[in-house]
mmCIF file of C-alpha atoms in Angstrom:
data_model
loop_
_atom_site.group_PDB
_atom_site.id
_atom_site.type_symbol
_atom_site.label_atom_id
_atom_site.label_comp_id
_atom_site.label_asym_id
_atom_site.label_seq_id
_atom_site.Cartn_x
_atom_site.Cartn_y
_atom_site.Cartn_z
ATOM 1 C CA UNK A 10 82.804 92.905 120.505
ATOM 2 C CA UNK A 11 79.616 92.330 119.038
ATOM 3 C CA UNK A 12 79.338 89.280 116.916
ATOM 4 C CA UNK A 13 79.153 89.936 112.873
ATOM 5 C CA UNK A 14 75.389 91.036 111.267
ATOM 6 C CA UNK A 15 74.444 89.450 108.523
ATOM 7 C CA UNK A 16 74.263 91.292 104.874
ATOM 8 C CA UNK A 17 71.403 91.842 102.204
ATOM 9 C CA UNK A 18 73.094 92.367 99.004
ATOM 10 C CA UNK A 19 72.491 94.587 96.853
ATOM 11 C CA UNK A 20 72.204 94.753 93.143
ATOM 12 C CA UNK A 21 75.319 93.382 91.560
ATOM 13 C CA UNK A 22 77.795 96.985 90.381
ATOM 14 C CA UNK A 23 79.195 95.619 86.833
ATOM 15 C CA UNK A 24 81.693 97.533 84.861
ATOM 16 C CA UNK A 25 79.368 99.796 82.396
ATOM 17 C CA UNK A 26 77.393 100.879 85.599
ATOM 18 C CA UNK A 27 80.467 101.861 87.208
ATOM 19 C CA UNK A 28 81.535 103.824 84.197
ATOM 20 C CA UNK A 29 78.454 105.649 83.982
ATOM 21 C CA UNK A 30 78.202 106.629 87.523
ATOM 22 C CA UNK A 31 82.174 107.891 87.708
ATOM 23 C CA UNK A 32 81.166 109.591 83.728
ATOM 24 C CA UNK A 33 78.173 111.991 85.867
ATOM 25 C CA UNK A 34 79.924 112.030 88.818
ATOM 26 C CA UNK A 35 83.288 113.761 87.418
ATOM 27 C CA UNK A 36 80.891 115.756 84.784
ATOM 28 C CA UNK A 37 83.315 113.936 81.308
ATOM 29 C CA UNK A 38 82.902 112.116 78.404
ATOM 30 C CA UNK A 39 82.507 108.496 78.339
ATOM 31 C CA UNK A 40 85.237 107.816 75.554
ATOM 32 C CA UNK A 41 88.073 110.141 77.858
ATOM 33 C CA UNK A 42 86.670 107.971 81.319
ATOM 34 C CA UNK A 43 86.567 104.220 80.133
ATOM 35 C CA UNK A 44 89.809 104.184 78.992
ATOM 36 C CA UNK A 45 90.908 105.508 82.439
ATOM 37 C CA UNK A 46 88.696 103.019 84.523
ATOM 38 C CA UNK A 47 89.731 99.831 82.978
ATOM 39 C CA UNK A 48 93.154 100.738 82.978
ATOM 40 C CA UNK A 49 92.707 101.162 87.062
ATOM 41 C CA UNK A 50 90.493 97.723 87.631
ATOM 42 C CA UNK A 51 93.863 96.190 85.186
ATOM 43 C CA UNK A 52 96.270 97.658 88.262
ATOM 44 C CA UNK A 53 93.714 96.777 91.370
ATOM 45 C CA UNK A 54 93.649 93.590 89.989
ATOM 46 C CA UNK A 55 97.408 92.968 89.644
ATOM 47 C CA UNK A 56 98.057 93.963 92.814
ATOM 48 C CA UNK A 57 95.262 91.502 94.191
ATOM 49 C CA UNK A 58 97.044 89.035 92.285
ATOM 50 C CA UNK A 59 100.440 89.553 93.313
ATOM 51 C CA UNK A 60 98.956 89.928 97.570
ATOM 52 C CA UNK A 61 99.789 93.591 97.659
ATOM 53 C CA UNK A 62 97.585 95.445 100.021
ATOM 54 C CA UNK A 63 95.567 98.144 98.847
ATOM 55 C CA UNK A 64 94.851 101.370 100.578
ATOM 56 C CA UNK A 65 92.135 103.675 98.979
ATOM 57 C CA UNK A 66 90.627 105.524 101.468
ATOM 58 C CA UNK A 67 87.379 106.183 99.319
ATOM 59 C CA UNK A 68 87.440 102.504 99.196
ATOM 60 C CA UNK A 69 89.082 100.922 102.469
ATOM 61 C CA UNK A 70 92.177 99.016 102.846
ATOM 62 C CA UNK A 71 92.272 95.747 101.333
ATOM 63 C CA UNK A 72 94.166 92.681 101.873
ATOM 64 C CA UNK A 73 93.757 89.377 100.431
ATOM 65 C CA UNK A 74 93.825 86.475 103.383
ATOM 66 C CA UNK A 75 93.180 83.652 101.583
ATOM 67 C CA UNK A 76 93.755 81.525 97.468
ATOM 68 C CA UNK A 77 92.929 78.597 96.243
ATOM 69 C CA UNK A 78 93.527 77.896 92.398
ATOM 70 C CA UNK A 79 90.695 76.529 90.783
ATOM 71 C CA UNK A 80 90.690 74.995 87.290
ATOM 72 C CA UNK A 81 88.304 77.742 86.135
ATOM 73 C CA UNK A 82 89.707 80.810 87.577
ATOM 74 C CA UNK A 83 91.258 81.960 91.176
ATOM 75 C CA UNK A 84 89.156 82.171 94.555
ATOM 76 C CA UNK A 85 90.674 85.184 96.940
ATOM 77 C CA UNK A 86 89.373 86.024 100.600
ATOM 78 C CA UNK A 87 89.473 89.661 101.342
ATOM 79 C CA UNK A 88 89.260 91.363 104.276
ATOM 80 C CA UNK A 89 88.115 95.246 103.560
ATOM 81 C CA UNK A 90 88.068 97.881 106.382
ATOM 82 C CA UNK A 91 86.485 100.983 105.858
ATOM 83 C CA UNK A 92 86.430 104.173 107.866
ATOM 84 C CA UNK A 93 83.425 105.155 109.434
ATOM 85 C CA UNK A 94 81.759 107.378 106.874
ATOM 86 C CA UNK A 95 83.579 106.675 104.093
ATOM 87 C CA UNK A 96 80.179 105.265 102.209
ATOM 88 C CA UNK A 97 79.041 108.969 102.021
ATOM 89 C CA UNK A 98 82.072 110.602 101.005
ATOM 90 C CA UNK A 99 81.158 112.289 97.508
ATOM 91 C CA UNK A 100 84.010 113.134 95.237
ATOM 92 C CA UNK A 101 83.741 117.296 94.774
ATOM 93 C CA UNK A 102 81.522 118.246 91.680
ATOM 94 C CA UNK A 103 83.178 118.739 88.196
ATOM 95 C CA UNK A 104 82.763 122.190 88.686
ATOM 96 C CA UNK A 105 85.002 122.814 91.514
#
């Protein structure tokens, strides 16, 4: 197995990027989309918070390994595995 590469970040995605890209992307209106997004970071995040796995395969299967409470907010380790070529999956056009 070959030992882990290290990462260059990117820019950071923050919430009113990611509800402009999934507004072109799906081809609707902002005010039908936000509502719709925050609603689904709300339910990702509760089941981070209660240890549920996630399985998205547009987004990998998550599962938190590690907590520790700190007075200003929670810490969480993830572990994320994604399929091979699931970074250039595209969702199908509005149109279709």
């Amino acid at each position: 197995m070959d030992a882990p590469q290290p990462v260059v970040l990117g820019p950071m995605l923050r919430k009113k990027e990611l509800i402009e890209k999934v507004v072109d992307r799906a081809g609707i209106k902002k005010k039908d989309a936000k509502p719709v997004i925050e609603a689904m970071l709300a339910v990702l995040g509760e089941a981070l918070t209660d240890h549920r796995e996630i399985n998205l395969p547009e987004l990998g299967r998550i599962k938190v390994r590690k907590e520790k409470m700190l007075p200003n907010g929670r810490v969480m380790i993830t572990k994320i595995r994604q399929p091979l070529g699931s970074a250039s999956k595209k969702l199908p056009d509005a149109a279709e």
